[in-house]
N, CA, C and O atoms as a Maestro MAE file, in Angstrom:
{
 s_m_m2io_version
 :::
 2.0.0
}

f_m_ct {
 s_m_title
 :::
 protein
 m_atom[340] {
  # First column is atom index #
  i_m_mmod_type
  r_m_x_coord
  r_m_y_coord
  r_m_z_coord
  i_m_residue_number
  s_m_chain_name
  s_m_pdb_residue_name
  s_m_pdb_atom_name
  i_m_atomic_number
  :::
  1 25 -12.355 0.614 5.158 1 A "MET " " N  " 7
  2 3 -12.710 0.243 6.443 1 A "MET " " CA " 6
  3 2 -11.421 -0.054 6.624 1 A "MET " " C  " 6
  4 15 -10.824 -0.820 5.867 1 A "MET " " O  " 8
  5 25 -10.823 0.574 7.734 2 A "PRO " " N  " 7
  6 3 -10.369 0.335 8.599 2 A "PRO " " CA " 6
  7 2 -9.443 -1.242 9.194 2 A "PRO " " C  " 6
  8 15 -10.177 -2.027 9.795 2 A "PRO " " O  " 8
  9 25 -8.254 -1.590 9.075 3 A "SER " " N  " 7
  10 3 -8.192 -2.928 9.191 3 A "SER " " CA " 6
  11 2 -6.937 -2.625 10.352 3 A "SER " " C  " 6
  12 15 -6.453 -1.500 10.231 3 A "SER " " O  " 8
  13 25 -6.395 -3.403 11.368 4 A "GLU " " N  " 7
  14 3 -5.773 -4.026 12.373 4 A "GLU " " CA " 6
  15 2 -4.530 -3.965 12.395 4 A "GLU " " C  " 6
  16 15 -4.124 -5.120 12.265 4 A "GLU " " O  " 8
  17 25 -3.464 -3.081 12.512 5 A "LEU " " N  " 7
  18 3 -2.343 -3.727 12.467 5 A "LEU " " CA " 6
  19 2 -1.666 -3.824 13.798 5 A "LEU " " C  " 6
  20 15 -2.515 -3.471 14.617 5 A "LEU " " O  " 8
  21 25 -0.479 -4.149 14.458 6 A "HIS " " N  " 7
  22 3 -0.010 -5.101 15.043 6 A "HIS " " CA " 6
  23 2 1.730 -4.401 15.664 6 A "HIS " " C  " 6
  24 15 2.566 -5.149 15.155 6 A "HIS " " O  " 8
  25 25 2.227 -3.658 16.245 7 A "VAL " " N  " 7
  26 3 3.394 -3.690 16.453 7 A "VAL " " CA " 6
  27 2 4.129 -5.024 16.241 7 A "VAL " " C  " 6
  28 15 3.777 -6.079 16.769 7 A "VAL " " O  " 8
  29 25 5.460 -4.840 15.202 8 A "ASN " " N  " 7
  30 3 6.023 -5.973 14.632 8 A "ASN " " CA " 6
  31 2 5.569 -7.069 13.903 8 A "ASN " " C  " 6
  32 15 6.013 -8.215 13.841 8 A "ASN " " O  " 8
  33 25 4.123 -6.267 13.081 9 A "ASP " " N  " 7
  34 3 3.434 -7.133 12.338 9 A "ASP " " CA " 6
  35 2 4.552 -7.530 10.892 9 A "ASP " " C  " 6
  36 15 5.293 -6.717 10.341 9 A "ASP " " O  " 8
  37 25 4.413 -8.778 10.581 10 A "ILE " " N  " 7
  38 3 4.976 -9.098 9.491 10 A "ILE " " CA " 6
  39 2 4.579 -10.173 8.757 10 A "ILE " " C  " 6
  40 15 4.323 -11.307 9.160 10 A "ILE " " O  " 8
  41 25 4.533 -9.547 7.166 11 A "GLY " " N  " 7
  42 3 3.749 -10.139 6.272 11 A "GLY " " CA " 6
  43 2 2.211 -9.810 6.132 11 A "GLY " " C  " 6
  44 15 1.317 -10.464 5.594 11 A "GLY " " O  " 8
  45 25 2.182 -8.576 6.793 12 A "THR " " N  " 7
  46 3 0.484 -8.240 6.681 12 A "THR " " CA " 6
  47 2 0.456 -7.586 5.473 12 A "THR " " C  " 6
  48 15 1.452 -7.012 5.033 12 A "THR " " O  " 8
  49 25 -0.828 -7.632 4.773 13 A "LYS " " N  " 7
  50 3 -0.559 -7.365 3.115 13 A "LYS " " CA " 6
  51 2 -1.529 -5.972 3.564 13 A "LYS " " C  " 6
  52 15 -2.372 -6.008 4.461 13 A "LYS " " O  " 8
  53 25 -1.219 -4.805 2.765 14 A "LEU " " N  " 7
  54 3 -1.631 -3.856 2.659 14 A "LEU " " CA " 6
  55 2 -2.058 -3.559 1.226 14 A "LEU " " C  " 6
  56 15 -1.244 -3.391 0.318 14 A "LEU " " O  " 8
  57 25 -3.576 -3.494 1.053 15 A "LEU " " N  " 7
  58 3 -4.144 -3.103 -0.233 15 A "LEU " " CA " 6
  59 2 -4.379 -1.660 -0.472 15 A "LEU " " C  " 6
  60 15 -4.882 -0.939 0.389 15 A "LEU " " O  " 8
  61 25 -3.942 -1.151 -1.886 16 A "ILE " " N  " 7
  62 3 -4.897 0.164 -2.087 16 A "ILE " " CA " 6
  63 2 -5.425 -0.262 -3.663 16 A "ILE " " C  " 6
  64 15 -4.871 -0.941 -4.528 16 A "ILE " " O  " 8
  65 25 -7.054 0.607 -3.641 17 A "ILE " " N  " 7
  66 3 -7.527 0.599 -4.970 17 A "ILE " " CA " 6
  67 2 -7.998 1.517 -5.521 17 A "ILE " " C  " 6
  68 15 -9.013 2.197 -5.369 17 A "ILE " " O  " 8
  69 25 -6.803 1.491 -6.499 18 A "VAL " " N  " 7
  70 3 -7.070 3.212 -7.180 18 A "VAL " " CA " 6
  71 2 -8.370 3.043 -8.060 18 A "VAL " " C  " 6
  72 15 -8.781 2.149 -8.799 18 A "VAL " " O  " 8
  73 25 -9.055 4.837 -7.492 19 A "TYR " " N  " 7
  74 3 -10.019 5.219 -8.068 19 A "TYR " " CA " 6
  75 2 -10.063 6.427 -8.513 19 A "TYR " " C  " 6
  76 15 -9.786 7.294 -7.685 19 A "TYR " " O  " 8
  77 25 -10.475 6.956 -10.172 20 A "ASP " " N  " 7
  78 3 -10.295 8.217 -10.450 20 A "ASP " " CA " 6
  79 2 -12.002 8.805 -10.443 20 A "ASP " " C  " 6
  80 15 -12.765 8.716 -11.405 20 A "ASP " " O  " 8
  81 25 -12.145 9.065 -9.862 21 A "GLY " " N  " 7
  82 3 -13.527 9.455 -9.221 21 A "GLY " " CA " 6
  83 2 -14.146 8.153 -8.791 21 A "GLY " " C  " 6
  84 15 -13.717 7.510 -7.833 21 A "GLY " " O  " 8
  85 25 -15.527 7.658 -9.788 22 A "ASP " " N  " 7
  86 3 -15.950 6.574 -9.419 22 A "ASP " " CA " 6
  87 2 -15.357 5.467 -9.970 22 A "ASP " " C  " 6
  88 15 -15.819 4.388 -9.600 22 A "ASP " " O  " 8
  89 25 -14.350 5.451 -10.848 23 A "ASP " " N  " 7
  90 3 -14.280 4.609 -12.247 23 A "ASP " " CA " 6
  91 2 -12.678 4.232 -11.220 23 A "ASP " " C  " 6
  92 15 -11.918 5.020 -10.657 23 A "ASP " " O  " 8
  93 25 -12.629 2.301 -11.339 24 A "LEU " " N  " 7
  94 3 -11.337 2.118 -11.328 24 A "LEU " " CA " 6
  95 2 -10.168 2.233 -12.067 24 A "LEU " " C  " 6
  96 15 -10.012 1.655 -13.143 24 A "LEU " " O  " 8
  97 25 -9.437 2.864 -11.608 25 A "VAL " " N  " 7
  98 3 -8.200 2.845 -12.473 25 A "VAL " " CA " 6
  99 2 -7.671 1.409 -12.766 25 A "VAL " " C  " 6
  100 15 -7.835 0.557 -11.892 25 A "VAL " " O  " 8
  101 25 -6.722 0.904 -14.542 26 A "ASP " " N  " 7
  102 3 -6.438 0.015 -14.841 26 A "ASP " " CA " 6
  103 2 -4.905 0.374 -14.474 26 A "ASP " " C  " 6
  104 15 -4.367 1.425 -14.824 26 A "ASP " " O  " 8
  105 25 -4.307 -0.594 -13.756 27 A "LEU " " N  " 7
  106 3 -3.125 -0.211 -13.492 27 A "LEU " " CA " 6
  107 2 -2.325 -1.277 -14.316 27 A "LEU " " C  " 6
  108 15 -1.137 -1.272 -13.994 27 A "LEU " " O  " 8
  109 25 -2.629 -2.161 -15.259 28 A "SER " " N  " 7
  110 3 -1.855 -3.248 -15.863 28 A "SER " " CA " 6
  111 2 -0.626 -2.558 -16.547 28 A "SER " " C  " 6
  112 15 0.399 -3.237 -16.605 28 A "SER " " O  " 8
  113 25 -0.593 -1.074 -17.165 29 A "ALA " " N  " 7
  114 3 0.478 -0.559 -17.671 29 A "ALA " " CA " 6
  115 2 0.928 0.211 -16.735 29 A "ALA " " C  " 6
  116 15 1.271 1.340 -17.085 29 A "ALA " " O  " 8
  117 25 1.042 -0.124 -15.451 30 A "ALA " " N  " 7
  118 3 1.883 0.395 -15.054 30 A "ALA " " CA " 6
  119 2 3.178 1.176 -14.937 30 A "ALA " " C  " 6
  120 15 2.205 0.679 -14.370 30 A "ALA " " O  " 8
  121 25 4.036 1.691 -14.874 31 A "THR " " N  " 7
  122 3 5.966 1.889 -15.162 31 A "THR " " CA " 6
  123 2 6.326 1.686 -13.683 31 A "THR " " C  " 6
  124 15 7.452 1.310 -13.357 31 A "THR " " O  " 8
  125 25 5.229 1.973 -12.680 32 A "ALA " " N  " 7
  126 3 5.894 2.056 -11.388 32 A "ALA " " CA " 6
  127 2 5.174 2.132 -10.304 32 A "ALA " " C  " 6
  128 15 4.210 2.881 -10.465 32 A "ALA " " O  " 8
  129 25 5.239 1.687 -9.315 33 A "MET " " N  " 7
  130 3 4.139 1.723 -8.156 33 A "MET " " CA " 6
  131 2 4.670 1.411 -6.903 33 A "MET " " C  " 6
  132 15 5.422 0.447 -6.758 33 A "MET " " O  " 8
  133 25 4.157 2.562 -5.470 34 A "SER " " N  " 7
  134 3 4.910 2.263 -4.679 34 A "SER " " CA " 6
  135 2 3.939 2.639 -3.679 34 A "SER " " C  " 6
  136 15 2.855 3.088 -4.051 34 A "SER " " O  " 8
  137 25 4.276 2.471 -2.116 35 A "ILE " " N  " 7
  138 3 2.891 2.858 -1.448 35 A "ILE " " CA " 6
  139 2 4.071 3.622 -0.082 35 A "ILE " " C  " 6
  140 15 5.291 3.462 -0.081 35 A "ILE " " O  " 8
  141 25 3.388 4.317 0.820 36 A "ASN " " N  " 7
  142 3 4.137 5.355 1.394 36 A "ASN " " CA " 6
  143 2 3.584 5.179 2.388 36 A "ASN " " C  " 6
  144 15 2.363 5.239 2.240 36 A "ASN " " O  " 8
  145 25 4.014 4.909 3.729 37 A "ILE " " N  " 7
  146 3 3.358 3.990 4.993 37 A "ILE " " CA " 6
  147 2 3.808 5.253 6.004 37 A "ILE " " C  " 6
  148 15 4.981 5.626 5.982 37 A "ILE " " O  " 8
  149 25 2.952 5.818 6.785 38 A "LYS " " N  " 7
  150 3 2.724 7.184 7.356 38 A "LYS " " CA " 6
  151 2 2.588 6.736 8.719 38 A "LYS " " C  " 6
  152 15 1.466 6.359 9.055 38 A "LYS " " O  " 8
  153 25 3.639 6.700 9.677 39 A "LYS " " N  " 7
  154 3 3.724 6.113 10.925 39 A "LYS " " CA " 6
  155 2 3.395 7.336 12.037 39 A "LYS " " C  " 6
  156 15 3.846 8.479 12.102 39 A "LYS " " O  " 8
  157 25 2.424 6.626 12.884 40 A "PRO " " N  " 7
  158 3 2.433 7.308 13.633 40 A "PRO " " CA " 6
  159 2 3.257 8.784 14.393 40 A "PRO " " C  " 6
  160 15 2.724 9.830 14.765 40 A "PRO " " O  " 8
  161 25 4.545 8.430 14.432 41 A "ASP " " N  " 7
  162 3 5.472 9.636 14.896 41 A "ASP " " CA " 6
  163 2 6.158 10.282 13.373 41 A "ASP " " C  " 6
  164 15 7.282 10.769 13.245 41 A "ASP " " O  " 8
  165 25 5.127 10.116 12.328 42 A "GLY " " N  " 7
  166 3 5.202 10.932 11.315 42 A "GLY " " CA " 6
  167 2 6.486 10.500 10.067 42 A "GLY " " C  " 6
  168 15 6.696 10.865 8.910 42 A "GLY " " O  " 8
  169 25 7.103 9.621 10.939 43 A "THR " " N  " 7
  170 3 8.041 8.929 9.961 43 A "THR " " CA " 6
  171 2 7.360 8.444 8.811 43 A "THR " " C  " 6
  172 15 6.481 7.605 9.011 43 A "THR " " O  " 8
  173 25 7.621 8.853 7.500 44 A "ILE " " N  " 7
  174 3 7.196 8.182 6.108 44 A "ILE " " CA " 6
  175 2 8.176 6.694 5.065 44 A "ILE " " C  " 6
  176 15 9.220 7.032 4.508 44 A "ILE " " O  " 8
  177 25 7.788 5.469 4.955 45 A "LEU " " N  " 7
  178 3 8.300 5.234 4.375 45 A "LEU " " CA " 6
  179 2 7.914 5.042 3.283 45 A "LEU " " C  " 6
  180 15 6.816 5.564 3.088 45 A "LEU " " O  " 8
  181 25 8.369 4.453 2.349 46 A "THR " " N  " 7
  182 3 8.088 4.114 1.064 46 A "THR " " CA " 6
  183 2 8.594 2.817 0.091 46 A "THR " " C  " 6
  184 15 9.615 2.616 -0.567 46 A "THR " " O  " 8
  185 25 7.564 2.172 0.300 47 A "LYS " " N  " 7
  186 3 7.855 0.928 -0.147 47 A "LYS " " CA " 6
  187 2 7.227 0.651 -1.844 47 A "LYS " " C  " 6
  188 15 6.260 1.247 -2.319 47 A "LYS " " O  " 8
  189 25 7.932 -0.240 -2.448 48 A "ALA " " N  " 7
  190 3 7.753 -0.835 -3.680 48 A "ALA " " CA " 6
  191 2 6.414 -2.205 -3.717 48 A "ALA " " C  " 6
  192 15 6.255 -3.371 -3.355 48 A "ALA " " O  " 8
  193 25 5.698 -1.112 -4.401 49 A "ALA " " N  " 7
  194 3 4.388 -2.203 -4.329 49 A "ALA " " CA " 6
  195 2 4.019 -2.833 -5.907 49 A "ALA " " C  " 6
  196 15 4.336 -2.322 -6.982 49 A "ALA " " O  " 8
  197 25 3.358 -3.926 -5.711 50 A "GLU " " N  " 7
  198 3 3.307 -4.848 -6.866 50 A "GLU " " CA " 6
  199 2 1.844 -4.881 -7.265 50 A "GLU " " C  " 6
  200 15 1.108 -4.892 -6.279 50 A "GLU " " O  " 8
  201 25 1.303 -4.896 -8.269 51 A "LEU " " N  " 7
  202 3 -0.210 -5.122 -8.876 51 A "LEU " " CA " 6
  203 2 -0.627 -6.569 -7.860 51 A "LEU " " C  " 6
  204 15 0.062 -7.575 -7.687 51 A "LEU " " O  " 8
  205 25 -1.825 -6.287 -7.361 52 A "ASP " " N  " 7
  206 3 -2.310 -7.370 -6.785 52 A "ASP " " CA " 6
  207 2 -3.039 -8.746 -7.638 52 A "ASP " " C  " 6
  208 15 -3.136 -9.864 -7.133 52 A "ASP " " O  " 8
  209 25 -3.423 -8.451 -8.760 53 A "THR " " N  " 7
  210 3 -3.921 -9.418 -9.649 53 A "THR " " CA " 6
  211 2 -3.374 -8.730 -10.520 53 A "THR " " C  " 6
  212 15 -2.205 -8.356 -10.425 53 A "THR " " O  " 8
  213 25 -4.585 -8.303 -12.068 54 A "ASP " " N  " 7
  214 3 -3.419 -8.320 -13.036 54 A "ASP " " CA " 6
  215 2 -3.517 -6.920 -13.539 54 A "ASP " " C  " 6
  216 15 -3.256 -6.535 -14.679 54 A "ASP " " O  " 8
  217 25 -4.000 -6.094 -12.350 55 A "GLY " " N  " 7
  218 3 -4.227 -4.874 -12.562 55 A "GLY " " CA " 6
  219 2 -5.212 -4.065 -13.109 55 A "GLY " " C  " 6
  220 15 -5.273 -2.862 -12.856 55 A "GLY " " O  " 8
  221 25 -5.918 -4.590 -13.775 56 A "THR " " N  " 7
  222 3 -7.432 -4.138 -14.427 56 A "THR " " CA " 6
  223 2 -8.578 -3.922 -13.053 56 A "THR " " C  " 6
  224 15 -9.641 -3.447 -13.454 56 A "THR " " O  " 8
  225 25 -8.557 -4.092 -12.070 57 A "ASP " " N  " 7
  226 3 -9.343 -4.697 -10.571 57 A "ASP " " CA " 6
  227 2 -8.778 -2.919 -9.940 57 A "ASP " " C  " 6
  228 15 -9.408 -2.382 -9.029 57 A "ASP " " O  " 8
  229 25 -7.340 -2.103 -10.713 58 A "GLY " " N  " 7
  230 3 -6.835 -1.295 -9.672 58 A "GLY " " CA " 6
  231 2 -6.154 -1.450 -8.610 58 A "GLY " " C  " 6
  232 15 -5.660 -0.539 -7.946 58 A "GLY " " O  " 8
  233 25 -6.052 -3.279 -8.264 59 A "GLY " " N  " 7
  234 3 -5.587 -3.309 -7.000 59 A "GLY " " CA " 6
  235 2 -3.581 -3.227 -6.504 59 A "GLY " " C  " 6
  236 15 -2.839 -4.071 -7.007 59 A "GLY " " O  " 8
  237 25 -3.219 -2.560 -5.902 60 A "MET " " N  " 7
  238 3 -1.615 -3.058 -5.997 60 A "MET " " CA " 6
  239 2 -1.572 -2.879 -4.156 60 A "MET " " C  " 6
  240 15 -2.177 -2.182 -3.342 60 A "MET " " O  " 8
  241 25 -0.329 -4.102 -4.082 61 A "ARG " " N  " 7
  242 3 -0.497 -4.349 -2.604 61 A "ARG " " CA " 6
  243 2 1.365 -4.426 -2.150 61 A "ARG " " C  " 6
  244 15 2.310 -4.445 -2.940 61 A "ARG " " O  " 8
  245 25 1.402 -4.456 -0.732 62 A "TYR " " N  " 7
  246 3 2.651 -4.836 0.112 62 A "TYR " " CA " 6
  247 2 2.799 -5.368 0.959 62 A "TYR " " C  " 6
  248 15 2.428 -4.886 2.030 62 A "TYR " " O  " 8
  249 25 3.276 -6.345 0.918 63 A "TYR " " N  " 7
  250 3 3.434 -7.444 2.536 63 A "TYR " " CA " 6
  251 2 4.370 -6.382 3.351 63 A "TYR " " C  " 6
  252 15 5.375 -5.880 2.847 63 A "TYR " " O  " 8
  253 25 3.910 -6.102 4.685 64 A "THR " " N  " 7
  254 3 4.765 -5.656 5.427 64 A "THR " " CA " 6
  255 2 6.502 -6.588 6.078 64 A "THR " " C  " 6
  256 15 6.864 -7.765 6.078 64 A "THR " " O  " 8
  257 25 6.973 -5.628 6.422 65 A "LEU " " N  " 7
  258 3 8.536 -6.545 6.294 65 A "LEU " " CA " 6
  259 2 9.001 -6.185 8.075 65 A "LEU " " C  " 6
  260 15 8.312 -5.483 8.815 65 A "LEU " " O  " 8
  261 25 10.328 -6.867 8.482 66 A "GLU " " N  " 7
  262 3 10.160 -6.702 9.585 66 A "GLU " " CA " 6
  263 2 10.550 -5.501 10.121 66 A "GLU " " C  " 6
  264 15 11.641 -5.459 9.552 66 A "GLU " " O  " 8
  265 25 10.509 -4.114 11.010 67 A "GLY " " N  " 7
  266 3 11.037 -3.164 10.879 67 A "GLY " " CA " 6
  267 2 9.867 -2.238 10.552 67 A "GLY " " C  " 6
  268 15 9.700 -1.279 11.305 67 A "GLY " " O  " 8
  269 25 8.877 -2.439 9.324 68 A "ASP " " N  " 7
  270 3 8.051 -1.635 8.997 68 A "ASP " " CA " 6
  271 2 6.666 -0.829 9.563 68 A "ASP " " C  " 6
  272 15 6.039 0.163 9.189 68 A "ASP " " O  " 8
  273 25 6.489 -2.195 11.112 69 A "ILE " " N  " 7
  274 3 5.395 -1.537 11.494 69 A "ILE " " CA " 6
  275 2 5.767 -1.903 13.157 69 A "ILE " " C  " 6
  276 15 5.634 -3.021 13.654 69 A "ILE " " O  " 8
  277 25 6.262 -0.677 13.875 70 A "ASP " " N  " 7
  278 3 7.601 -0.284 14.898 70 A "ASP " " CA " 6
  279 2 6.939 0.195 15.754 70 A "ASP " " C  " 6
  280 15 7.160 -0.197 16.900 70 A "ASP " " O  " 8
  281 25 5.850 1.247 15.523 71 A "VAL " " N  " 7
  282 3 5.721 2.319 16.636 71 A "VAL " " CA " 6
  283 2 4.065 1.877 16.711 71 A "VAL " " C  " 6
  284 15 3.538 1.404 15.704 71 A "VAL " " O  " 8
  285 25 3.447 2.025 17.713 72 A "ALA " " N  " 7
  286 3 1.924 1.838 18.058 72 A "ALA " " CA " 6
  287 2 1.133 3.291 17.857 72 A "ALA " " C  " 6
  288 15 1.281 4.445 18.259 72 A "ALA " " O  " 8
  289 25 0.266 2.608 17.056 73 A "GLY " " N  " 7
  290 3 -0.844 4.067 17.053 73 A "GLY " " CA " 6
  291 2 -1.366 4.019 16.079 73 A "GLY " " C  " 6
  292 15 -1.745 2.877 15.818 73 A "GLY " " O  " 8
  293 25 -1.670 4.986 15.109 74 A "ALA " " N  " 7
  294 3 -2.386 4.948 13.635 74 A "ALA " " CA " 6
  295 2 -1.540 5.108 12.858 74 A "ALA " " C  " 6
  296 15 -0.626 5.903 13.081 74 A "ALA " " O  " 8
  297 25 -1.621 4.386 11.723 75 A "TYR " " N  " 7
  298 3 -0.894 4.426 10.156 75 A "TYR " " CA " 6
  299 2 -1.950 4.689 8.716 75 A "TYR " " C  " 6
  300 15 -3.092 4.384 8.375 75 A "TYR " " O  " 8
  301 25 -1.068 5.259 8.292 76 A "SER " " N  " 7
  302 3 -1.989 5.685 7.014 76 A "SER " " CA " 6
  303 2 -1.324 5.517 6.099 76 A "SER " " C  " 6
  304 15 -0.210 6.009 6.276 76 A "SER " " O  " 8
  305 25 -1.516 4.770 4.602 77 A "ILE " " N  " 7
  306 3 -1.054 4.591 3.679 77 A "ILE " " CA " 6
  307 2 -1.868 5.176 2.345 77 A "ILE " " C  " 6
  308 15 -3.083 5.103 2.158 77 A "ILE " " O  " 8
  309 25 -1.067 5.656 1.643 78 A "GLN " " N  " 7
  310 3 -0.622 5.847 0.085 78 A "GLN " " CA " 6
  311 2 -0.011 5.493 -1.160 78 A "GLN " " C  " 6
  312 15 1.174 5.255 -1.394 78 A "GLN " " O  " 8
  313 25 -1.104 5.493 -2.000 79 A "GLY " " N  " 7
  314 3 -1.035 4.621 -2.898 79 A "GLY " " CA " 6
  315 2 -0.028 5.527 -4.246 79 A "GLY " " C  " 6
  316 15 -0.759 6.405 -4.706 79 A "GLY " " O  " 8
  317 25 1.303 5.535 -4.914 80 A "ILE " " N  " 7
  318 3 1.582 6.100 -6.162 80 A "ILE " " CA " 6
  319 2 2.054 5.316 -7.071 80 A "ILE " " C  " 6
  320 15 2.971 4.504 -6.944 80 A "ILE " " O  " 8
  321 25 1.266 5.613 -8.244 81 A "VAL " " N  " 7
  322 3 1.427 5.522 -9.441 81 A "VAL " " CA " 6
  323 2 1.922 6.030 -10.444 81 A "VAL " " C  " 6
  324 15 1.698 7.233 -10.309 81 A "VAL " " O  " 8
  325 25 2.598 5.835 -11.618 82 A "ASN " " N  " 7
  326 3 3.138 6.169 -12.668 82 A "ASN " " CA " 6
  327 2 2.275 5.166 -13.682 82 A "ASN " " C  " 6
  328 15 1.969 3.974 -13.657 82 A "ASN " " O  " 8
  329 25 2.090 6.071 -14.413 83 A "LEU " " N  " 7
  330 3 1.201 5.657 -16.040 83 A "LEU " " CA " 6
  331 2 1.312 6.300 -17.022 83 A "LEU " " C  " 6
  332 15 0.897 7.455 -17.116 83 A "LEU " " O  " 8
  333 25 2.102 5.442 -18.259 84 A "ASN " " N  " 7
  334 3 1.983 5.975 -19.454 84 A "ASN " " CA " 6
  335 2 0.860 6.566 -19.785 84 A "ASN " " C  " 6
  336 15 -0.251 6.037 -19.783 84 A "ASN " " O  " 8
  337 25 1.212 8.070 -20.182 85 A "GLY " " N  " 7
  338 3 -0.076 8.915 -20.769 85 A "GLY " " CA " 6
  339 2 -0.678 9.600 -20.032 85 A "GLY " " C  " 6
  340 15 -1.645 10.243 -20.438 85 A "GLY " " O  " 8
  :::
 }
 m_bond[339] {
  # First column is bond index #
  i_m_from
  i_m_to
  i_m_order
  :::
  1 1 2 1
  2 2 3 1
  3 3 4 2
  4 3 5 1
  5 5 6 1
  6 6 7 1
  7 7 8 2
  8 7 9 1
  9 9 10 1
  10 10 11 1
  11 11 12 2
  12 11 13 1
  13 13 14 1
  14 14 15 1
  15 15 16 2
  16 15 17 1
  17 17 18 1
  18 18 19 1
  19 19 20 2
  20 19 21 1
  21 21 22 1
  22 22 23 1
  23 23 24 2
  24 23 25 1
  25 25 26 1
  26 26 27 1
  27 27 28 2
  28 27 29 1
  29 29 30 1
  30 30 31 1
  31 31 32 2
  32 31 33 1
  33 33 34 1
  34 34 35 1
  35 35 36 2
  36 35 37 1
  37 37 38 1
  38 38 39 1
  39 39 40 2
  40 39 41 1
  41 41 42 1
  42 42 43 1
  43 43 44 2
  44 43 45 1
  45 45 46 1
  46 46 47 1
  47 47 48 2
  48 47 49 1
  49 49 50 1
  50 50 51 1
  51 51 52 2
  52 51 53 1
  53 53 54 1
  54 54 55 1
  55 55 56 2
  56 55 57 1
  57 57 58 1
  58 58 59 1
  59 59 60 2
  60 59 61 1
  61 61 62 1
  62 62 63 1
  63 63 64 2
  64 63 65 1
  65 65 66 1
  66 66 67 1
  67 67 68 2
  68 67 69 1
  69 69 70 1
  70 70 71 1
  71 71 72 2
  72 71 73 1
  73 73 74 1
  74 74 75 1
  75 75 76 2
  76 75 77 1
  77 77 78 1
  78 78 79 1
  79 79 80 2
  80 79 81 1
  81 81 82 1
  82 82 83 1
  83 83 84 2
  84 83 85 1
  85 85 86 1
  86 86 87 1
  87 87 88 2
  88 87 89 1
  89 89 90 1
  90 90 91 1
  91 91 92 2
  92 91 93 1
  93 93 94 1
  94 94 95 1
  95 95 96 2
  96 95 97 1
  97 97 98 1
  98 98 99 1
  99 99 100 2
  100 99 101 1
  101 101 102 1
  102 102 103 1
  103 103 104 2
  104 103 105 1
  105 105 106 1
  106 106 107 1
  107 107 108 2
  108 107 109 1
  109 109 110 1
  110 110 111 1
  111 111 112 2
  112 111 113 1
  113 113 114 1
  114 114 115 1
  115 115 116 2
  116 115 117 1
  117 117 118 1
  118 118 119 1
  119 119 120 2
  120 119 121 1
  121 121 122 1
  122 122 123 1
  123 123 124 2
  124 123 125 1
  125 125 126 1
  126 126 127 1
  127 127 128 2
  128 127 129 1
  129 129 130 1
  130 130 131 1
  131 131 132 2
  132 131 133 1
  133 133 134 1
  134 134 135 1
  135 135 136 2
  136 135 137 1
  137 137 138 1
  138 138 139 1
  139 139 140 2
  140 139 141 1
  141 141 142 1
  142 142 143 1
  143 143 144 2
  144 143 145 1
  145 145 146 1
  146 146 147 1
  147 147 148 2
  148 147 149 1
  149 149 150 1
  150 150 151 1
  151 151 152 2
  152 151 153 1
  153 153 154 1
  154 154 155 1
  155 155 156 2
  156 155 157 1
  157 157 158 1
  158 158 159 1
  159 159 160 2
  160 159 161 1
  161 161 162 1
  162 162 163 1
  163 163 164 2
  164 163 165 1
  165 165 166 1
  166 166 167 1
  167 167 168 2
  168 167 169 1
  169 169 170 1
  170 170 171 1
  171 171 172 2
  172 171 173 1
  173 173 174 1
  174 174 175 1
  175 175 176 2
  176 175 177 1
  177 177 178 1
  178 178 179 1
  179 179 180 2
  180 179 181 1
  181 181 182 1
  182 182 183 1
  183 183 184 2
  184 183 185 1
  185 185 186 1
  186 186 187 1
  187 187 188 2
  188 187 189 1
  189 189 190 1
  190 190 191 1
  191 191 192 2
  192 191 193 1
  193 193 194 1
  194 194 195 1
  195 195 196 2
  196 195 197 1
  197 197 198 1
  198 198 199 1
  199 199 200 2
  200 199 201 1
  201 201 202 1
  202 202 203 1
  203 203 204 2
  204 203 205 1
  205 205 206 1
  206 206 207 1
  207 207 208 2
  208 207 209 1
  209 209 210 1
  210 210 211 1
  211 211 212 2
  212 211 213 1
  213 213 214 1
  214 214 215 1
  215 215 216 2
  216 215 217 1
  217 217 218 1
  218 218 219 1
  219 219 220 2
  220 219 221 1
  221 221 222 1
  222 222 223 1
  223 223 224 2
  224 223 225 1
  225 225 226 1
  226 226 227 1
  227 227 228 2
  228 227 229 1
  229 229 230 1
  230 230 231 1
  231 231 232 2
  232 231 233 1
  233 233 234 1
  234 234 235 1
  235 235 236 2
  236 235 237 1
  237 237 238 1
  238 238 239 1
  239 239 240 2
  240 239 241 1
  241 241 242 1
  242 242 243 1
  243 243 244 2
  244 243 245 1
  245 245 246 1
  246 246 247 1
  247 247 248 2
  248 247 249 1
  249 249 250 1
  250 250 251 1
  251 251 252 2
  252 251 253 1
  253 253 254 1
  254 254 255 1
  255 255 256 2
  256 255 257 1
  257 257 258 1
  258 258 259 1
  259 259 260 2
  260 259 261 1
  261 261 262 1
  262 262 263 1
  263 263 264 2
  264 263 265 1
  265 265 266 1
  266 266 267 1
  267 267 268 2
  268 267 269 1
  269 269 270 1
  270 270 271 1
  271 271 272 2
  272 271 273 1
  273 273 274 1
  274 274 275 1
  275 275 276 2
  276 275 277 1
  277 277 278 1
  278 278 279 1
  279 279 280 2
  280 279 281 1
  281 281 282 1
  282 282 283 1
  283 283 284 2
  284 283 285 1
  285 285 286 1
  286 286 287 1
  287 287 288 2
  288 287 289 1
  289 289 290 1
  290 290 291 1
  291 291 292 2
  292 291 293 1
  293 293 294 1
  294 294 295 1
  295 295 296 2
  296 295 297 1
  297 297 298 1
  298 298 299 1
  299 299 300 2
  300 299 301 1
  301 301 302 1
  302 302 303 1
  303 303 304 2
  304 303 305 1
  305 305 306 1
  306 306 307 1
  307 307 308 2
  308 307 309 1
  309 309 310 1
  310 310 311 1
  311 311 312 2
  312 311 313 1
  313 313 314 1
  314 314 315 1
  315 315 316 2
  316 315 317 1
  317 317 318 1
  318 318 319 1
  319 319 320 2
  320 319 321 1
  321 321 322 1
  322 322 323 1
  323 323 324 2
  324 323 325 1
  325 325 326 1
  326 326 327 1
  327 327 328 2
  328 327 329 1
  329 329 330 1
  330 330 331 1
  331 331 332 2
  332 331 333 1
  333 333 334 1
  334 334 335 1
  335 335 336 2
  336 335 337 1
  337 337 338 1
  338 338 339 1
  339 339 340 2
  :::
 }
}
C-alpha cells in the first residue's frame, strides 16, 4: 500500500517487510541491511537500515533525514539484506 511523502519530510519511517515467496524472512541474523531510495529524478540514495523489531517479522526500517525527500514526485524503495548462508 503506497504511503504519502512530502518534500522536506524528516523522520518519516520507511518500512520494508522482506519475503521469500510467501514466507517472511527472519532478519535477526542479518550482517548488513540497507534501503535504496530512488527519487523521481532517478537519483538513488543508499541508507543504512535497522531491524524494525527483533527481525523475526522480516521488518527493516529507515527514518528519513533532511535532504532525503527533496524532489516532488513518486519515490520507490528497495531493501538490501546480507544473511550468512
